[in-house]
Short mmCIF file of C-alpha atoms and ligand atoms in Angstrom, two decimals:
data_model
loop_
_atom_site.label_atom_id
_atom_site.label_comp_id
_atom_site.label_asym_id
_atom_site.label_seq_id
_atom_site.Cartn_x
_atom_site.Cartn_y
_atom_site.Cartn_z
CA UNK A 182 -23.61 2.45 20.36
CA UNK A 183 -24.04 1.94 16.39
CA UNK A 184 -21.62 -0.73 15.27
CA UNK A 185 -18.42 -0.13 13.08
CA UNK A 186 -18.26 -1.49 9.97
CA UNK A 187 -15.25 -3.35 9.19
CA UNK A 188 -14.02 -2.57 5.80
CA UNK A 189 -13.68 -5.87 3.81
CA UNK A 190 -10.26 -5.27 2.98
CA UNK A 191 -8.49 -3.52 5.72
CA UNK A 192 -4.58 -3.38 6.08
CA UNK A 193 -2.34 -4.51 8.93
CA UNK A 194 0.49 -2.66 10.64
CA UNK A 195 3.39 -4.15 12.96
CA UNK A 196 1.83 -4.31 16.49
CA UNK A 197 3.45 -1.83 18.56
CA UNK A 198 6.95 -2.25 19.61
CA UNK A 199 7.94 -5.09 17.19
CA UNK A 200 10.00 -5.01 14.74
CA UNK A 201 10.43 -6.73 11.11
CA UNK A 202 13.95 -7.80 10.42
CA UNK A 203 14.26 -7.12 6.74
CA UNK A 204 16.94 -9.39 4.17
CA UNK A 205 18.90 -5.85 3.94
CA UNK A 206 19.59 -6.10 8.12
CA UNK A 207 20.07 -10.02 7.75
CA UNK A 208 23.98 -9.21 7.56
CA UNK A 209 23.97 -7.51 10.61
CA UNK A 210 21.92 -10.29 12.64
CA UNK A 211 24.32 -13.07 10.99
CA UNK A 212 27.28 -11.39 11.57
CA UNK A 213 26.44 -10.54 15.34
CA UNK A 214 25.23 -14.15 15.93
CA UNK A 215 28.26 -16.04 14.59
CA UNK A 216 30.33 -13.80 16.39
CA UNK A 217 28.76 -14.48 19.95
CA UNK A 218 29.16 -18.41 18.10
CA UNK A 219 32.84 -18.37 18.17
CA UNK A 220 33.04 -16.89 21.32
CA UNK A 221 31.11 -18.86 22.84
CA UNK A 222 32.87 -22.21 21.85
CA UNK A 223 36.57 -20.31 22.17
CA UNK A 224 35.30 -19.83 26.02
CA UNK A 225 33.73 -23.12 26.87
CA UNK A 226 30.24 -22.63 26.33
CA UNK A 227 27.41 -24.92 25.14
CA UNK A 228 24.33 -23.52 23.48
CA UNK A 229 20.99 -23.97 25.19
CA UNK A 230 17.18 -22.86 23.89
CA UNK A 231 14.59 -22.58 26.08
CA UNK A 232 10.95 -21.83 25.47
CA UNK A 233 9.46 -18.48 24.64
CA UNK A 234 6.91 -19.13 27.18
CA UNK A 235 7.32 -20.08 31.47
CA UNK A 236 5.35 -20.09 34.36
CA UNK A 237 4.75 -16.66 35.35
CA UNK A 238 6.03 -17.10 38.86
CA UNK A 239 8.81 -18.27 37.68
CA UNK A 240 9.86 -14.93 36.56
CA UNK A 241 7.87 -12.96 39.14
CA UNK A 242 9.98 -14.97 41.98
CA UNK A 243 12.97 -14.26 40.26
CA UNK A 244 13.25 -10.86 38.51
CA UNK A 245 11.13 -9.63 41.30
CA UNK A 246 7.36 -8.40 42.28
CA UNK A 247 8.58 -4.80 42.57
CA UNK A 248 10.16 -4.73 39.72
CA UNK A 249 9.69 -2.48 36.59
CA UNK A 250 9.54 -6.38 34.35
CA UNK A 251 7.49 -7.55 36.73
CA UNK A 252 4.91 -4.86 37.48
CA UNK A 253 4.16 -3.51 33.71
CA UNK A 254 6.11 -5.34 31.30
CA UNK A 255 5.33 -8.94 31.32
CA UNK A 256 3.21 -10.47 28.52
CA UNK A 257 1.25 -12.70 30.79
CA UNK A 258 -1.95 -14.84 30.08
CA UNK A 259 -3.70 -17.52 30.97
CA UNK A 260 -4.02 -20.04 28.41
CA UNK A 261 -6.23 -22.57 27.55
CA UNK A 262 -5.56 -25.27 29.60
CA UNK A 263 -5.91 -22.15 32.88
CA UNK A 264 -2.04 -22.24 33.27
CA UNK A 265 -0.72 -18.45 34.01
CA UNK A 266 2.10 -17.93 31.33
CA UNK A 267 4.25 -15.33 30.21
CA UNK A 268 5.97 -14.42 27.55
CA UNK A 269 10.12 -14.76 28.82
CA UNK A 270 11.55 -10.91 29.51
CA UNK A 271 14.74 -12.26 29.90
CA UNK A 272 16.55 -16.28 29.55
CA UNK A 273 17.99 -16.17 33.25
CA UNK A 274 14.96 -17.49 34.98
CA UNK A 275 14.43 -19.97 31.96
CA UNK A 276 17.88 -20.92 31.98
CA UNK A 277 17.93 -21.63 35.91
CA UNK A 278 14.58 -23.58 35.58
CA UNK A 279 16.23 -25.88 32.72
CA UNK A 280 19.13 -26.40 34.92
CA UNK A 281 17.48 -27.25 38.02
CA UNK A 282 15.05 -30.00 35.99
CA UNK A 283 17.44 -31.30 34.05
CA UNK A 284 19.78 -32.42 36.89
CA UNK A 285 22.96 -30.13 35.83
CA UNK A 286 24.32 -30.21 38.91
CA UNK A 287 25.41 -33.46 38.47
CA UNK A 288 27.51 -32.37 35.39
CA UNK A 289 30.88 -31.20 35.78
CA UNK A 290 30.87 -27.60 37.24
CA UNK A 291 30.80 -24.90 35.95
CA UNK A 292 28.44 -25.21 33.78
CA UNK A 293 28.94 -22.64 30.91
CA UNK A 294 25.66 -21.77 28.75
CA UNK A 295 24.88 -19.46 26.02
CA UNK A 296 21.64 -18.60 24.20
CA UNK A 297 20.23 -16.25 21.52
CA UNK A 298 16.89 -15.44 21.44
CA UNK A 299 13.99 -13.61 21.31
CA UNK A 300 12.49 -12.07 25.22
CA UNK A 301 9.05 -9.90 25.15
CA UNK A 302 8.82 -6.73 27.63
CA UNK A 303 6.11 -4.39 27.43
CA UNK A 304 8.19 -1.28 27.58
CA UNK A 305 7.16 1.94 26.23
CA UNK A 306 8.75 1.51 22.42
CA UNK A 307 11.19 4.28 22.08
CA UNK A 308 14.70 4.25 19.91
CA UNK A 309 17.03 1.04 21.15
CA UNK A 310 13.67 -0.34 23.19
CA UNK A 311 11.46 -2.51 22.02
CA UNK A 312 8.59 -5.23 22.51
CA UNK A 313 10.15 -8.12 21.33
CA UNK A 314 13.78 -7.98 21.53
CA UNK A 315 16.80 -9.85 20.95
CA UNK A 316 19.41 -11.18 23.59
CA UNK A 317 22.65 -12.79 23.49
CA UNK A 318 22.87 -14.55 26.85
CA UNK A 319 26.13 -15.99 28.76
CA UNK A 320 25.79 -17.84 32.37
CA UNK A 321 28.61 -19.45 34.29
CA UNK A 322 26.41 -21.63 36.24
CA UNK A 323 28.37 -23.40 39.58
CA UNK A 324 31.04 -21.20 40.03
CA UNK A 325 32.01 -18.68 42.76
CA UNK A 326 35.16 -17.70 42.16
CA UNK A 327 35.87 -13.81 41.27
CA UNK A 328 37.68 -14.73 38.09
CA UNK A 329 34.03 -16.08 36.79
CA UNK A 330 32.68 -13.01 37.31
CA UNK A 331 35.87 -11.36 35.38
CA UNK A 332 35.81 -13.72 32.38
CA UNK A 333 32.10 -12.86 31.80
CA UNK A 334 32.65 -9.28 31.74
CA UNK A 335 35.70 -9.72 29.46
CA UNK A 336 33.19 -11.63 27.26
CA UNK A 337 30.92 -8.97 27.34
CA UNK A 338 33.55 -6.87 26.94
CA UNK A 339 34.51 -8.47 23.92
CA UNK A 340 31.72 -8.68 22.36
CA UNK A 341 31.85 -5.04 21.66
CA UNK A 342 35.23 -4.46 20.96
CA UNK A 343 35.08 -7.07 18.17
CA UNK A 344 32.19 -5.43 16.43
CA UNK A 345 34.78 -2.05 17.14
CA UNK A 346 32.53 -0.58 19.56
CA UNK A 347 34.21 1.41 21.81
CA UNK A 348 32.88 0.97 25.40
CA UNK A 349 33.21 0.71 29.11
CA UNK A 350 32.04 -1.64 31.46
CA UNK A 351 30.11 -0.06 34.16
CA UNK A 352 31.05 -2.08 37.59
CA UNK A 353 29.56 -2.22 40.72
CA UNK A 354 28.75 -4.41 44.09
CA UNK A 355 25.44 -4.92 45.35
CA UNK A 356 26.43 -7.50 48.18
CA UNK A 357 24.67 -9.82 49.48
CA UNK A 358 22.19 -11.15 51.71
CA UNK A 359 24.33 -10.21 54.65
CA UNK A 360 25.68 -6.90 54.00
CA UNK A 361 23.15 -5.36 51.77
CA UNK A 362 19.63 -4.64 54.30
CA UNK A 363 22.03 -2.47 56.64
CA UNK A 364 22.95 -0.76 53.53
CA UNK A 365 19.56 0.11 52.38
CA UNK A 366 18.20 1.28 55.96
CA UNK A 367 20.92 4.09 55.43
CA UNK A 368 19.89 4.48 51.42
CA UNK A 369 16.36 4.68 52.88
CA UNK A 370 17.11 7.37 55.39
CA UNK A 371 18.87 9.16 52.83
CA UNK A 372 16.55 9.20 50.63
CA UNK A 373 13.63 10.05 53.23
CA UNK A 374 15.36 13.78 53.66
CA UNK A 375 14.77 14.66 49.94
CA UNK A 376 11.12 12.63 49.60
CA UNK A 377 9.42 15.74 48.30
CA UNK A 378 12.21 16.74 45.67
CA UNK A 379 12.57 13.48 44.40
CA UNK A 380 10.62 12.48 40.84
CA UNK A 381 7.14 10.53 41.21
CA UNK A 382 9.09 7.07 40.29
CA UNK A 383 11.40 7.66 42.79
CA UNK A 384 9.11 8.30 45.67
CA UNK A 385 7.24 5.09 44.75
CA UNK A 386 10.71 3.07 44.75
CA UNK A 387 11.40 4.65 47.83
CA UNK A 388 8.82 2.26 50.05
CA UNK A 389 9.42 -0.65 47.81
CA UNK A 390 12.59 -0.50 46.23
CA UNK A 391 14.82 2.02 47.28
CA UNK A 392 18.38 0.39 45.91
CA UNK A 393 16.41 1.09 42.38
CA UNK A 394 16.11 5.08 42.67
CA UNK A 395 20.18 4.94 42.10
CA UNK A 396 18.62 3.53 38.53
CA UNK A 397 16.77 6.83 38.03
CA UNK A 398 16.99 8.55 35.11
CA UNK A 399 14.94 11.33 36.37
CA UNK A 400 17.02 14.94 35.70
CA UNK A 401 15.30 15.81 38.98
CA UNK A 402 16.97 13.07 41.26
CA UNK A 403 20.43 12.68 39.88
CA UNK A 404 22.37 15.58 42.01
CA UNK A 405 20.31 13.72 45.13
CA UNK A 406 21.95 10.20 43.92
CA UNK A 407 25.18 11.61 43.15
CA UNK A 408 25.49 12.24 47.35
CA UNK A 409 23.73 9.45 48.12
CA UNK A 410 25.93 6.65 50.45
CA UNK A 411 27.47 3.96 48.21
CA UNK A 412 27.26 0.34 48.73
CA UNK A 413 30.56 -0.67 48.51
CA UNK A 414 31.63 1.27 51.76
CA UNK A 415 29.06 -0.95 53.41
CA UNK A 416 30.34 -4.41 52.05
CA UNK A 417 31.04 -7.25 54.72
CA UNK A 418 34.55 -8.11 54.67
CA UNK A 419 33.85 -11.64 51.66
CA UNK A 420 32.16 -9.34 49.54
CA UNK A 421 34.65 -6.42 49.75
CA UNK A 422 37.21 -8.84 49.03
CA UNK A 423 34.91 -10.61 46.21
CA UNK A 424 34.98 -7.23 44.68
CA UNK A 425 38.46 -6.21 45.17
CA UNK A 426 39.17 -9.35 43.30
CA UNK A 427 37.10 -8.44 40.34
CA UNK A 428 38.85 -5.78 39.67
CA UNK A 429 42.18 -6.75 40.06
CA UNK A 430 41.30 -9.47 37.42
CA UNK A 431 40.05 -6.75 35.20
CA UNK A 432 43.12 -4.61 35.25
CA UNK A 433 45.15 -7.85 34.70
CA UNK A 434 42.76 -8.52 31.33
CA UNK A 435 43.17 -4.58 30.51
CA UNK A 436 39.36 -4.03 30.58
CA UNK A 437 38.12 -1.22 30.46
CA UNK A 438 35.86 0.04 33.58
CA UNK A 439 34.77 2.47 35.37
CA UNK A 440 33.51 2.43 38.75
CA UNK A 441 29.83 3.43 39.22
CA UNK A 442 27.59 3.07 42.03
CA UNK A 443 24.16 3.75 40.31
CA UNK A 444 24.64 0.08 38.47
CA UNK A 445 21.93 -2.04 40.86
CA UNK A 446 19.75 -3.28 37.69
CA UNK A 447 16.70 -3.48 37.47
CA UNK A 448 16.51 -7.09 38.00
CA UNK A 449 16.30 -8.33 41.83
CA UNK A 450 18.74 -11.27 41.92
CA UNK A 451 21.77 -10.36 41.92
CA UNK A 452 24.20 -10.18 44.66
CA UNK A 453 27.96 -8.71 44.62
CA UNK A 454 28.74 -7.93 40.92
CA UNK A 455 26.65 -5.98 38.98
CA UNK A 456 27.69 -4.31 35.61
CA UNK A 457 26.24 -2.43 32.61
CA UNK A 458 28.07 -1.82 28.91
CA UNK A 459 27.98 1.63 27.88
CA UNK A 460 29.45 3.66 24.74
CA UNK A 461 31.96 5.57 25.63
CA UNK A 462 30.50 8.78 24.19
CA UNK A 463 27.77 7.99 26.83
CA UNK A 464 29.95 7.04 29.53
CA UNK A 465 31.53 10.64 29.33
CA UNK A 466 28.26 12.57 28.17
CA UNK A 467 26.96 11.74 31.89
CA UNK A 468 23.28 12.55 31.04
CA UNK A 469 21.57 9.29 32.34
CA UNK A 470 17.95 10.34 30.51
CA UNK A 471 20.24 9.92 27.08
CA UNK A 472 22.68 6.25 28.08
CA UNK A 473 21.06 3.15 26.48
CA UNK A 474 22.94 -0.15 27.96
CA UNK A 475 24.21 -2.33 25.44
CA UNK A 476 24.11 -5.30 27.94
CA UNK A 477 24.27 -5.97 31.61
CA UNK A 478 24.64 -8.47 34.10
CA UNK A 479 26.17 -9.85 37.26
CA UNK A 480 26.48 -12.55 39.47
CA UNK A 481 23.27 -14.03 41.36
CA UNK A 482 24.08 -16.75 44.29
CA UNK A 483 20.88 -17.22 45.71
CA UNK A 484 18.38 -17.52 42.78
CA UNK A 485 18.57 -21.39 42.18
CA UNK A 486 17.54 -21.88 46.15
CA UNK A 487 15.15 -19.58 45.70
CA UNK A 488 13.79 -21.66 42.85
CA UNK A 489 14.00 -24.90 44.65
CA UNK A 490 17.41 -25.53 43.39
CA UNK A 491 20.58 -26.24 45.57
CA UNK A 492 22.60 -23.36 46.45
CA UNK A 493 24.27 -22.66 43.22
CA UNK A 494 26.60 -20.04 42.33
CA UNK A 495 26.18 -18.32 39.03
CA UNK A 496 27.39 -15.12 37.11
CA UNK A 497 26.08 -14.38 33.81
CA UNK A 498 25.13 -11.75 31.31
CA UNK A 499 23.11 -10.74 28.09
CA UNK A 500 23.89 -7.96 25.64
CA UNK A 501 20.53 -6.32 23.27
CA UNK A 502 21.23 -7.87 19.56
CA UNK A 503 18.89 -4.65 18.03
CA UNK A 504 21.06 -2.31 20.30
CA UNK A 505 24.10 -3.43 19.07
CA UNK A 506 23.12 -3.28 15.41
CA UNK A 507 21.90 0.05 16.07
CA UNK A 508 25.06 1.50 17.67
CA UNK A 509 27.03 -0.40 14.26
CA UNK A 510 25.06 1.75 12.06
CA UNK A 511 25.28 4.98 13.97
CA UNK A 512 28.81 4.47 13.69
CA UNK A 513 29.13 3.28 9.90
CA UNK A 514 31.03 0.33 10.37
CA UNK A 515 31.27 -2.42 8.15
CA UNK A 516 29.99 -5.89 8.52
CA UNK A 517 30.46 -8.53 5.89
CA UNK A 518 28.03 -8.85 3.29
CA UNK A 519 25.93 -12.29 3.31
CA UNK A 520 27.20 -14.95 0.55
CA UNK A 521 25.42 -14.09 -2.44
CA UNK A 522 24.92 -16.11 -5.39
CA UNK A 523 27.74 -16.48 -7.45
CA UNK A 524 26.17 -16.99 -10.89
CA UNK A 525 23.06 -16.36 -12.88
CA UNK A 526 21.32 -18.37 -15.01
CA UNK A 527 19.31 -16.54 -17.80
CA UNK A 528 17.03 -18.20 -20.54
CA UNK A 529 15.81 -17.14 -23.38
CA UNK A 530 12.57 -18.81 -24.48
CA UNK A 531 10.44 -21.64 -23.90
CA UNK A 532 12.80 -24.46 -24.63
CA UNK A 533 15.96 -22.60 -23.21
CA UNK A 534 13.69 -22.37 -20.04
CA UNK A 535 13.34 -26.11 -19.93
CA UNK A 536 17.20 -26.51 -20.60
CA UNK A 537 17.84 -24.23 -17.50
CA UNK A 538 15.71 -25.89 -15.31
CA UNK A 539 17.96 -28.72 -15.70
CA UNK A 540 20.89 -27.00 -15.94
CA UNK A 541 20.74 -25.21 -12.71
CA UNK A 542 19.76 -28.56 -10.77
CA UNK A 543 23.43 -29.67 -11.87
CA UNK A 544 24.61 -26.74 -11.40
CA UNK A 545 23.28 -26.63 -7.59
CA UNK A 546 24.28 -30.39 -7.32
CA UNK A 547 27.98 -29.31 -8.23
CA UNK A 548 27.62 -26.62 -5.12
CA UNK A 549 27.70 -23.33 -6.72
CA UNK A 550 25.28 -20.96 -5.55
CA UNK A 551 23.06 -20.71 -8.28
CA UNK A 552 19.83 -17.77 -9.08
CA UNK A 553 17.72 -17.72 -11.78
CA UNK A 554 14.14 -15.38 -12.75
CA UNK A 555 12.78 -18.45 -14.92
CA UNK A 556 9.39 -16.42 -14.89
CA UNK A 557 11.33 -13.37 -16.65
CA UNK A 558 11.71 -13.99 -20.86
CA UNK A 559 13.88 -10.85 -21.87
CA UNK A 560 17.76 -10.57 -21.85
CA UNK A 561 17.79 -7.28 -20.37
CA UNK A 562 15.79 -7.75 -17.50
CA UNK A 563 17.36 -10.81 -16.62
CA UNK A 564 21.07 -9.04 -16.44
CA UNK A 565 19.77 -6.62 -15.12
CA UNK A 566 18.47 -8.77 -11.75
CA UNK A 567 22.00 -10.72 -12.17
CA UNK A 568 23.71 -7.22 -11.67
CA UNK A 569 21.36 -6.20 -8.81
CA UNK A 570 21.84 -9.46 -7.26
CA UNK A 571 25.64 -9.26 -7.43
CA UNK A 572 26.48 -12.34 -8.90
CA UNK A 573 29.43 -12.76 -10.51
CA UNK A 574 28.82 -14.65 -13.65
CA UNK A 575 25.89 -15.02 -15.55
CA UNK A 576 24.93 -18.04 -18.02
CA UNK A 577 22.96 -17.74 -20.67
CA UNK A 578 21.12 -20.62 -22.27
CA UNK A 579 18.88 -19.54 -25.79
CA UNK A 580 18.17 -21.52 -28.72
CA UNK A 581 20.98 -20.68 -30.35
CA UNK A 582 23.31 -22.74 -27.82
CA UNK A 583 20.48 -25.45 -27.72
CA UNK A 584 21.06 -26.62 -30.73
CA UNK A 585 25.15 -25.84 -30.66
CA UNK A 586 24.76 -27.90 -26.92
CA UNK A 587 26.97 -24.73 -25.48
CA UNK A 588 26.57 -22.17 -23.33
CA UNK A 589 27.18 -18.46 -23.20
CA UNK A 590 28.95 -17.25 -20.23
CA UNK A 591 29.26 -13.47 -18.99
CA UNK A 592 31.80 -12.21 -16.97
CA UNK A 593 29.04 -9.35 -14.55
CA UNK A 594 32.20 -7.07 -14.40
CA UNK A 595 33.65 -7.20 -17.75
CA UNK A 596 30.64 -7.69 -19.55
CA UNK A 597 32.82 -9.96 -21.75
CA UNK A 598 31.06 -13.19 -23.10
CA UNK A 599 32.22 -16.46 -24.78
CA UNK A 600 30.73 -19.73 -25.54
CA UNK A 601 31.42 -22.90 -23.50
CA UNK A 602 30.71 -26.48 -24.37
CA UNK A 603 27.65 -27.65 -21.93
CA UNK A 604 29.45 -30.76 -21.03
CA UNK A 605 32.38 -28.74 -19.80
CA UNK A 606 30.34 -25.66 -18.15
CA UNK A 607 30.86 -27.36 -14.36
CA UNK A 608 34.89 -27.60 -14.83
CA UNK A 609 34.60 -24.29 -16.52
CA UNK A 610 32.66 -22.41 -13.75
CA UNK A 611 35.11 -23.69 -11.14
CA UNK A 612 37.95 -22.37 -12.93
CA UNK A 613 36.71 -18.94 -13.43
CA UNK A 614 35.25 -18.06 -10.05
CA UNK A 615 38.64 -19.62 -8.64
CA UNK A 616 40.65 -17.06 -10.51
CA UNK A 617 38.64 -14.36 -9.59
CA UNK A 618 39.27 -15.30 -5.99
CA UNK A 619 35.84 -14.83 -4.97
CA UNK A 620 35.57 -13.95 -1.33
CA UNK A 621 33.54 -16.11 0.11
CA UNK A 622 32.89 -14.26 3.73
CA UNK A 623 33.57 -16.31 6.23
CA UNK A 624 33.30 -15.17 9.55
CA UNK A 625 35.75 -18.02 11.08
CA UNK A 626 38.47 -15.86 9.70
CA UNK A 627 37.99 -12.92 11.66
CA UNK A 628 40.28 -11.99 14.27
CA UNK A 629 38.78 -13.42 17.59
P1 HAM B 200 18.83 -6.57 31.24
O1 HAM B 200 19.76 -5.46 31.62
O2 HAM B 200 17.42 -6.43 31.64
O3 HAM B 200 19.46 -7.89 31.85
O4 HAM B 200 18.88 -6.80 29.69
C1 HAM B 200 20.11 -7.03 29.03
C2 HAM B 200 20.17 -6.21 27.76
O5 HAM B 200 19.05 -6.51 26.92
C3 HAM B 200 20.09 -4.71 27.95
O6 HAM B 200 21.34 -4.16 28.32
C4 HAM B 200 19.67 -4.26 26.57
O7 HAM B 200 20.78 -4.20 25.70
C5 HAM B 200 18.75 -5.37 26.14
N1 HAM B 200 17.34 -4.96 26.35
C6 HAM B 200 16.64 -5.03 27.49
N2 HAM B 200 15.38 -4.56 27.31
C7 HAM B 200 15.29 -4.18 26.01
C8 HAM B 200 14.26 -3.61 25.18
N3 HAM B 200 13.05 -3.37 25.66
N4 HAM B 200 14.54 -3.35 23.88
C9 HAM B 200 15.78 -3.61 23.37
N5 HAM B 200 16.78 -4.15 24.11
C10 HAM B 200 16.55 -4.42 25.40
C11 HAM B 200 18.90 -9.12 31.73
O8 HAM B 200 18.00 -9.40 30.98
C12 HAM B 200 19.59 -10.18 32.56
N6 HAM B 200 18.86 -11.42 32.41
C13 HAM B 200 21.05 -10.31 32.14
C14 HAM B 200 21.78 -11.36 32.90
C15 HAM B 200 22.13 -12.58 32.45
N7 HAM B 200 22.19 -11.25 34.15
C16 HAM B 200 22.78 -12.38 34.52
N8 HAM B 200 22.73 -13.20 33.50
#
């Protein structure tokens, strides 16, 4: 086969599925992240990071062999030392790994923990689904009590309704351990009456996996699902009354869900709660091909044992950062803008450029936020950049006010200037950006 010749100079593209965040999206990124900040504190929660990269059983024993992550999305190798990695899909696994090594069962219980972070899945990229993602993560780790599972989906909950996102929490039960193989013989034998008219996925799922055909979003199989038996008529007597509980919580908090028995994620641990966060224009649309979650989660009882843990009750969730922004654009809504600088300092010549350089180190020692283009020479470019970049004032320093040992200031707005004495330019700045009451955004004052 003759050999292609690489050009010298070839060009590179994003690999597929990732995504650059650009400095125009930075506000939305900021915004969402300090938000899930405050909660997190205002509820109890410490932060925790965890590597990008595990063991790959540890996800394949936890999310599950037959599951979608498992089977075709994982970002597995082996690395140089022969160890089989991965890439995480989610923090769950991570986050149970860190708290079984680390001893946190010997910490006050519950232990509340919160992460944001990258996770890698290789999904097929489509609009709200990507390669490399972005989570916000919340597990109540040591807790079994219904009201956990209630205060995470009011966070979640929350979470949305501060960015004014108007949607409903998606509840279900999976049960447990107990309850839940008599419920999937009868799924199964459901299912096994309509094995020819149900989609290819669905007939695969239906010897592995059968709980996960209620996940289909395959036009062809939703009237089956929509008669198919539910598994909260076949709950043992704790987790019907786990359940109940939920939801009485959840009318007490005035959260908004909706009952739905398709919600069995696509993630194997869980047991009793599961839930999803959908827009509410999705939630009544109904067509499942179109409804993108904006987060999901539920409790899991059993994964720490599974992972050589003691038995440990957990309930957690994580919502998709890139969904969320996605859904705030779609809608127009405002977030704040990121601090910009306040003032810019122009120059005018070689030795005003000198003067500057100095100028703007007291001027960033005195804490305003300072920009400059020292590389740019003419007036008119140099407003122009202080315009584009927003700031507020701009000083100008040329040879003029060298020798005078002043300095010109410009109100951005007014376009009004006046000469200051360079001694008294820090006092001065203070003064003026004080009275104009510049709005420095700060996300603390938010309603929470
Ligand atoms: P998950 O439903 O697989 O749950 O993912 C949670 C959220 O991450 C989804 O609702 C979605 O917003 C976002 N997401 C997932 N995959 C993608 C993708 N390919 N592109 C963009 N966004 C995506 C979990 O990961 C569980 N670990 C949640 C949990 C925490 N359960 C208990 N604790």
């Amino acid at each position: 086969m003759p050999v292609k010749k690489e050009k010298k100079t070839r060009s590179f593209q994003l690999v597929k599925g990732m995504k650059d965040i650009l400095p125009d999206d930075q506000k939305y990124w900021q915004y969402i992240s300090q938000l899930a900040e405050t909660l997190a504190v205002k509820y109890g929660f410490s932060r925790i990071d965890i590597p990008l990269v595990e063991d790959t059983q540890l996800f394949t024993r936890s999310v599950g062999q037959a599951t979608d992550i498992v089977e075709k999305e994982m970002y597995s190798f082996i690395d140089k030392g022969g160890e089989n990695i991965s890439l995480r899909p989610e923090f769950t696994a991570g986050i149970a790994r860190a708290y079984i090594e680390h001893g946190m069962i010997n910490l006050p219980q519950p232990v509340k923990l919160y992460s944001i972070g990258p996770c890698f899945r290789y999904d097929k990229p489509q609009s709200g689904r990507y390669r490399q993602f972005h989570q916000l993560n919340f597990e109540t780790i040591g807790d079994a009590d219904p009201v956990t599972d209630a205060q995470i989906i009011l966070i979640a909950y929350k979470i949305n309704e501060m960015l004014n996102l108007p949607v409903i929490m998606q509840v279900n039960s999976v049960g447990c351990p107990q309850c839940r193989p008599d419920y999937e013989l009868v799924l199964k034998d459901y299912f096994k009456k309509y094995r020819n008219k149900l989609s290819e996925v669905s007939q695969k799922r239906l010897l592995k996996n059968p709980l996960r055909i209620l996940d289909s979003k395959e036009d062809l199989d939703q009237t089956i699902i929509e008669g198919a038996p539910q598994q909260v008529d076949h709950l043992c007597e704790e987790c019907k009354n786990h359940f109940i509980k939920v939801l009485e919580y959840l009318d007490e908090l005035e959260v908004p869900y909706a009952l739905n028995p398709t919600i069995v994620r696509g993630l194997d641990y869980y047991t009793r709660t599961t839930f999803e966060v959908t827009t509410v224009e999705d939630a009544e649309n109904g067509d499942k091909s179109r409804q993108i979650a904006l987060g999901g989660g539920g409790r899991y009882d059993k994964l720490y044992e599974s992972l050589g843990g003691r038995e440990t009750p957990v309930v957690g969730f994580a919502a998709g950062i890139e969904r969320l922004i996605g859904q705030i654009k779609e809608k127009d809504l405002k977030v704040p803008a990121l601090p910009q600088a306040e003032i810019f300092l122009a120059q005018l010549g070689t030795e005003a450029r000198r003067k500057a350089l100095v100028l703007f180190e007291e001027l960033y020692r005195a804490g305003f936020k300072v920009t400059e283009a020292f590389s740019k020479s003419g007036i008119k470019p140099q407003l122009e950049m202080a315009d584009r970049l927003g700031a507020k004032l701009c000083l100008i320093v040329g040879q003029k006010e060298i020798i005078d040992g002043t300095v010109m200031i410009r109100d951005m707005d007014g376009g009004i200037q006046e000469v200051v004495d360079y001694k008294k330019i820090v006092p001065e700045l203070r003064k003026r950006l004080e009275k104009m009451a510049v709005v420095r955004v700060a996300i603390e004052d938010k309603t929470v």
